Protein backbone atom coordinates (compact mmCIF):
# COMPACT_ATOMS: atom_id res chain seq x y z
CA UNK A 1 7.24 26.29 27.09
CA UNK A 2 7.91 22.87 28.36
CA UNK A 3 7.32 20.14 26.10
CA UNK A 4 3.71 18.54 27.21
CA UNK A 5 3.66 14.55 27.72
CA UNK A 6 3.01 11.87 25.71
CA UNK A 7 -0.51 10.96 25.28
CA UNK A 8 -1.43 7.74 25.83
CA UNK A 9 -2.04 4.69 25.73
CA UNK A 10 1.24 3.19 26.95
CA UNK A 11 1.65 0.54 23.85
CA UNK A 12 4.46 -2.66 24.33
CA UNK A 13 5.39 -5.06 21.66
CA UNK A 14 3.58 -7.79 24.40
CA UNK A 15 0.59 -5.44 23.73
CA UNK A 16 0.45 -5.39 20.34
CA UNK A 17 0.70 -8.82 19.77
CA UNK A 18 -1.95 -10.12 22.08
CA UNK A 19 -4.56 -7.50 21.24
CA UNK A 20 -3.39 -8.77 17.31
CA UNK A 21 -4.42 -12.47 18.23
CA UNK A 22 -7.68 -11.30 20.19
CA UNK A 23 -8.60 -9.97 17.01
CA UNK A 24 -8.15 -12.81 14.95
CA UNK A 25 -4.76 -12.69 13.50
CA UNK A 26 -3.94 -16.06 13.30
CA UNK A 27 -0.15 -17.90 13.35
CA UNK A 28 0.77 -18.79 10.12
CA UNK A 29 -0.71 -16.64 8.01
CA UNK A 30 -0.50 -14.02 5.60
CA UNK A 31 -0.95 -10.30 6.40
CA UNK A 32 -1.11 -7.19 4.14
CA UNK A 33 -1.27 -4.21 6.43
CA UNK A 34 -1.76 -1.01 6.30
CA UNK A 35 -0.35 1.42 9.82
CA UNK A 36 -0.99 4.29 11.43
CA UNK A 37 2.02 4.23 14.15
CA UNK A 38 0.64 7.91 15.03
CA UNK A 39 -2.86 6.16 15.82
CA UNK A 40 -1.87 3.57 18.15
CA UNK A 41 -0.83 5.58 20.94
CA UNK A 42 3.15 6.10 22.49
CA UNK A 43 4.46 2.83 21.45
CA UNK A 44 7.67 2.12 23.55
CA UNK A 45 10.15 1.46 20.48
CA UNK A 46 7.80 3.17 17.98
CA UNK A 47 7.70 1.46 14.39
CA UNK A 48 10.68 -1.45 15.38
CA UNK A 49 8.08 -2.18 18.35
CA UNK A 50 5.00 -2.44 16.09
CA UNK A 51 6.82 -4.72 13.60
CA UNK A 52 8.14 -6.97 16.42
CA UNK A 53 4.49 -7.68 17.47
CA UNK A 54 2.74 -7.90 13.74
CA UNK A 55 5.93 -10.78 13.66
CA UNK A 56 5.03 -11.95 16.80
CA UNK A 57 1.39 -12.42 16.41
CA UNK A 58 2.09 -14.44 12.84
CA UNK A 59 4.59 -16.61 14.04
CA UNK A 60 7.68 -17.73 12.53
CA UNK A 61 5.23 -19.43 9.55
CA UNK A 62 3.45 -16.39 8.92
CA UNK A 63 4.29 -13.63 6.51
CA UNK A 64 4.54 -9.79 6.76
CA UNK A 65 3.33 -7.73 3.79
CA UNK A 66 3.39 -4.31 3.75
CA UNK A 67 3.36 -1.77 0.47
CA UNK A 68 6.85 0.09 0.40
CA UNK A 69 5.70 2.86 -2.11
CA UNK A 70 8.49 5.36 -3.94
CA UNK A 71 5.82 7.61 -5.93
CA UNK A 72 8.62 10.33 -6.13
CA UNK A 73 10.61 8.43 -8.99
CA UNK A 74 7.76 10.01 -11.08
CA UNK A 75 7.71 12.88 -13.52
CA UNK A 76 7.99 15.81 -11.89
CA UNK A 77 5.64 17.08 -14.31
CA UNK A 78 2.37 16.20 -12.33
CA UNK A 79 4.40 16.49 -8.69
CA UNK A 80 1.75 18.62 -6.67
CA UNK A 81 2.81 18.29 -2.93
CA UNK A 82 4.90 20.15 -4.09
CA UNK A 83 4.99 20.95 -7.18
CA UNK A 84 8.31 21.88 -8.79
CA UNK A 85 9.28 24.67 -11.70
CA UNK A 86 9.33 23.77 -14.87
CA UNK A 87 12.01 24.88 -15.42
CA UNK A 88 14.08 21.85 -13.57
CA UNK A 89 11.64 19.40 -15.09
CA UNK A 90 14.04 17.94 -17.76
CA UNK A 91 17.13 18.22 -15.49
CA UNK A 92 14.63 16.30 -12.31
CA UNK A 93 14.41 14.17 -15.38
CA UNK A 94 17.65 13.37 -16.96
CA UNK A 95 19.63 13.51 -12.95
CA UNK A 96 16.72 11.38 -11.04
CA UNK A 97 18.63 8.11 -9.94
CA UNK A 98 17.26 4.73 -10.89
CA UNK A 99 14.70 2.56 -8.47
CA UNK A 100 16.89 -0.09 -6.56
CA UNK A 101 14.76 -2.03 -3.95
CA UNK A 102 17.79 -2.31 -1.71
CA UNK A 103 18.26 1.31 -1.18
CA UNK A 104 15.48 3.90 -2.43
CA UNK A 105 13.03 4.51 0.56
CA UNK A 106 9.84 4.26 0.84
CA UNK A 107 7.70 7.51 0.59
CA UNK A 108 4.06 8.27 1.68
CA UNK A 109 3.33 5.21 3.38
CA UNK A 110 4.98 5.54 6.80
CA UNK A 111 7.60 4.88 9.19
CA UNK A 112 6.02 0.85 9.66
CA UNK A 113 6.38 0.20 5.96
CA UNK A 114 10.32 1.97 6.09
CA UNK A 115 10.98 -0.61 9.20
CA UNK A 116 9.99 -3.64 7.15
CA UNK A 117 11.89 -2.29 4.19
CA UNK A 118 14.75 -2.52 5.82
CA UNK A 119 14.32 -5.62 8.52
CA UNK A 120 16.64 -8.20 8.15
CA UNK A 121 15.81 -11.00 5.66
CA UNK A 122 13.13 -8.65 4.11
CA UNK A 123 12.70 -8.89 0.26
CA UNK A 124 11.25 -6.18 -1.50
CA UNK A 125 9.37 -6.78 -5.64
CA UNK A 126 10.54 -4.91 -8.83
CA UNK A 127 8.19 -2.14 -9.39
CA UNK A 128 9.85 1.42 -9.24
CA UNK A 129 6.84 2.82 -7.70
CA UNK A 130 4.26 0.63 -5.96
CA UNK A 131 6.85 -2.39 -4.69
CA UNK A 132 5.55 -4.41 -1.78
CA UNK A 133 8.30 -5.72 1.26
CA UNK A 134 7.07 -8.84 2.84
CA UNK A 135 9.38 -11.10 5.90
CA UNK A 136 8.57 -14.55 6.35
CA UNK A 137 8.52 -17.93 4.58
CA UNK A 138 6.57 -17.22 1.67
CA UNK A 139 8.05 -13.49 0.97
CA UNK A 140 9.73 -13.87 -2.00
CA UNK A 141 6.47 -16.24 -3.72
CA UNK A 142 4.53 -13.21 -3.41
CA UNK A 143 6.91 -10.28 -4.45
CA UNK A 144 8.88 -12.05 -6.97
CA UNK A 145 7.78 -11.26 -10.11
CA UNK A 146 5.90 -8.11 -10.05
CA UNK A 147 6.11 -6.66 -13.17
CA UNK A 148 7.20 -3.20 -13.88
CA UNK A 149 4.15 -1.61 -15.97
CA UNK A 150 2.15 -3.31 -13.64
CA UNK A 151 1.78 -1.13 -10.67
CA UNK A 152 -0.89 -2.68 -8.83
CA UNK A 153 -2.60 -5.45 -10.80
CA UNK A 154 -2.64 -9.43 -12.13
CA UNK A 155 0.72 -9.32 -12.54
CA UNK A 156 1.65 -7.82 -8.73
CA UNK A 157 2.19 -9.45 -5.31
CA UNK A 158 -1.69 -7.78 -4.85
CA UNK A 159 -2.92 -10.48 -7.17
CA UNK A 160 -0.47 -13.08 -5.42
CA UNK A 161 -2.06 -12.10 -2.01
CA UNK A 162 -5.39 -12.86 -3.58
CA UNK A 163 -4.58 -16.29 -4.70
CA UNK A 164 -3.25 -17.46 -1.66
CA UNK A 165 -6.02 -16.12 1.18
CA UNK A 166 -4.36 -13.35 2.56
CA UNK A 167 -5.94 -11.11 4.84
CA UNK A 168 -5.77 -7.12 4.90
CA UNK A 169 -5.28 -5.64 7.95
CA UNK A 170 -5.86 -1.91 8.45
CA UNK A 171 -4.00 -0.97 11.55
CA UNK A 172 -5.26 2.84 12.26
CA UNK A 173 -5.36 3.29 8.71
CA UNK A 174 -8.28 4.09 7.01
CA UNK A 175 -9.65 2.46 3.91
CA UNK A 176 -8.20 5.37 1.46
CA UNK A 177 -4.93 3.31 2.32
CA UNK A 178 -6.58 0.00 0.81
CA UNK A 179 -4.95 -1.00 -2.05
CA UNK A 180 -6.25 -4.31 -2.51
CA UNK A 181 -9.11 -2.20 -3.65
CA UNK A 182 -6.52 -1.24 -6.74
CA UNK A 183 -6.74 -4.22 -7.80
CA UNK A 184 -10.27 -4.32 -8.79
CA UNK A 185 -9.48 -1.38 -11.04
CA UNK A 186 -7.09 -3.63 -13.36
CA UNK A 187 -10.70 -5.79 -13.94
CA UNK A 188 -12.81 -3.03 -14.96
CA UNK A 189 -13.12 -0.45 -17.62
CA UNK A 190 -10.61 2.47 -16.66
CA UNK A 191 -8.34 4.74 -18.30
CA UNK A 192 -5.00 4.61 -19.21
CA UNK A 193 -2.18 6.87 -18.08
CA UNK A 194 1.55 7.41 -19.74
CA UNK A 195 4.26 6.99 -16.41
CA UNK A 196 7.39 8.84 -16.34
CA UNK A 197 9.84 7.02 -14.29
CA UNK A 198 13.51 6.86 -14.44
CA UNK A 199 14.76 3.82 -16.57
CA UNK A 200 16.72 1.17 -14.77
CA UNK A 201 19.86 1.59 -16.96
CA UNK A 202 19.90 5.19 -16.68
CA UNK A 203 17.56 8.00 -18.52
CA UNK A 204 13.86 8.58 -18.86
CA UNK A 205 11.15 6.14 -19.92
CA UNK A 206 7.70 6.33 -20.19
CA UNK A 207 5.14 3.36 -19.93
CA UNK A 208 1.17 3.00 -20.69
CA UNK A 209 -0.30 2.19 -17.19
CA UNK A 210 -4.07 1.91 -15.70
CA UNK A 211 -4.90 5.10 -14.02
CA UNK A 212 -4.98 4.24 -10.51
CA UNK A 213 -7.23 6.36 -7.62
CA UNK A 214 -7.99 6.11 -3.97
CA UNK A 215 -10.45 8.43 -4.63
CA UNK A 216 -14.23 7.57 -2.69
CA UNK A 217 -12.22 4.60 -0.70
CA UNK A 218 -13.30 5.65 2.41
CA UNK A 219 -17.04 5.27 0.70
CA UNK A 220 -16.30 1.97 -1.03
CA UNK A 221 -14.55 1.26 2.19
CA UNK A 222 -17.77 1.92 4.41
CA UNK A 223 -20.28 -0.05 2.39
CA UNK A 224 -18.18 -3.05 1.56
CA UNK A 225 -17.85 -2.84 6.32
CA UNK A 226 -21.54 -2.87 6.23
CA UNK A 227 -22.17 -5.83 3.31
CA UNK A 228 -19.34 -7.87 4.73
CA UNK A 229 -17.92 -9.36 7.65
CA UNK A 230 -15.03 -7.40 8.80
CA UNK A 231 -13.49 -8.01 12.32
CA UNK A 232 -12.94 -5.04 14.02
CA UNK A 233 -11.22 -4.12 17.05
CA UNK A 234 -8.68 -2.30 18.75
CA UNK A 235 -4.64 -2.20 19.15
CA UNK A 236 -3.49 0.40 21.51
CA UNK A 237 -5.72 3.08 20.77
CA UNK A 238 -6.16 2.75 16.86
CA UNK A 239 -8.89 0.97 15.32
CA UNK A 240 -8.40 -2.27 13.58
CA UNK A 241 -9.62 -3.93 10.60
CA UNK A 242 -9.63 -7.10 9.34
CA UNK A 243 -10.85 -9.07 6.25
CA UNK A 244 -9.77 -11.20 3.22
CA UNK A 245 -8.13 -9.87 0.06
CA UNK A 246 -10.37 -11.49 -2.01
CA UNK A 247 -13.46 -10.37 -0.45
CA UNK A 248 -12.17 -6.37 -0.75
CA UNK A 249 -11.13 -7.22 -4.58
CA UNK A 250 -14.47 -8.76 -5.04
CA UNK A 251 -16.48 -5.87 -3.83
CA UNK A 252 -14.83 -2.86 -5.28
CA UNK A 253 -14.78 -5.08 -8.45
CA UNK A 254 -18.60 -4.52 -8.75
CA UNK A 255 -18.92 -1.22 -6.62
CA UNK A 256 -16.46 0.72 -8.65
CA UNK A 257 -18.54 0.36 -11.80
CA UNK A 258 -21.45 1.93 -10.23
CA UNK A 259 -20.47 4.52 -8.45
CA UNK A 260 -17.11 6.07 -10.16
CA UNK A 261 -17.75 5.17 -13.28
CA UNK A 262 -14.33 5.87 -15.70
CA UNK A 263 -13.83 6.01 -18.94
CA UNK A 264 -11.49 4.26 -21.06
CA UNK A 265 -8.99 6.58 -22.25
CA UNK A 266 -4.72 7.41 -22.38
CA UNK A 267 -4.36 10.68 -20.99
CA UNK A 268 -0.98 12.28 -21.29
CA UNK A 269 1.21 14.83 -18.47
CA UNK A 270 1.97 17.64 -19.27
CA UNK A 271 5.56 17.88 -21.27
């Protein structure tokens, strides 16, 4: 059978960018986003296209943030999608090659975050499994220094964003893909988790982290849209979101507590 065509809408760069400033994206300033390329329609020059207009609609003073996940330098011990035998767990272990933010890609976040991983002049922070990849003037302020058994807290570029007014901007994502939310989960009582990673030298090493979860986002997500002002519109055909950092950090911060409560704990994988 022939292949069926594109669905639209049609989506340019041009279009991207202007429906971006209609929003309320303003030049000049800083933007954590979140992307659905899927969910804005057939993009003519697919995730390069989308970049071009989020760097567009900011300006050459504005700065691009996007989170450039590797969650597979992990222990294969609590891999579920898929899982592995475990039988090769000490071997994924011992053979599993060492974070370096020039070259390990992203995974799980998309083919936007990939793009900005690897646009030139991008800078990319330390953490071998929640980094962040930002272009623009004030890139390296906010990734610089993000600490590795920090994944996403006071001492990440999340925290940075806070400080200095950034907005989030959820383009076709939904608000499971938040993780400014994360941060509110480094300021309240949660559990501890120990992190298999590989060590930067070469090997295994295990740090004590807080146990993060996106799980009831889209809840949290809902009531902080109906509590707060979020701009909402439309680019191509996804949906768009838009609000301050410190207003998402502020809310989960006092909605987590009461509706998935956790308890303070260190929980172990299995070895």
């Amino acid at each position: 059978m022939p292949t069926p065509p594109p669905t639209g809408p049609l989506v340019t760069r041009d279009d991207i960018s202007t429906q971006l400033r209609l929003l309320g994206v303003e030049t000049g300033e800083t933007l954590l986003v979140h992307t659905s390329l899927s969910s804005l329609g057939w993009v003519n020059g697919g995730a390069v296209a989308v970049v071009q207009g989020l760097l567009d609609a900011l300006g050459p003073s504005g700065t691009l943030v996007v989170p450039a996940q590797s969650g597979d330098l992990s222990d294969p011990a609590v891999w579920g999608d898929p899982p592995v035998p475990e039988g090769w767990w000490d071997r994924i272990r011992a053979t599993m090659p060492p974070y370096d933010p020039l070259t390990t890609p992203t995974r799980g976040v998309g083919v936007v975050p990939e793009t900005v991983r690897t646009w030139p002049g991008a800078v990319r922070s330390a953490h071998p499994q929640t980094s962040f990849a930002a272009i623009g003037p004030h890139a390296r302020a906010i990734t610089d220094g993000h600490a590795v058994d920090c994944r996403l807290g006071e001492h990440s570029p999340l925290s940075r964003l806070e400080k200095v007014g950034a907005r989030v901007l959820l383009l076709g994502a939904g608000y499971a893909a938040c993780t400014a939310f994360h941060l509110a989960e480094y300021r309240i009582p949660a559990p501890r988790v120990v992190v298999g990673r590989p060590a930067p030298g070469g090997g295994w090493e295990s740090v004590i982290e807080v146990s993060i979860s996106s799980d009831r986002f889209e809840e949290l997500g809902h009531d902080f849209e109906r509590d707060r002002t979020v701009v909402r519109g439309t680019v191509g055909a996804a949906r768009a979101r838009l609000f301050p950092v410190a207003d998402a950090v502020a809310y989960a911060q006092r909605w987590l507590p009461l509706h998935r409560p956790r308890e303070e704990e260190i929980s172990h994988p299995p070895v």
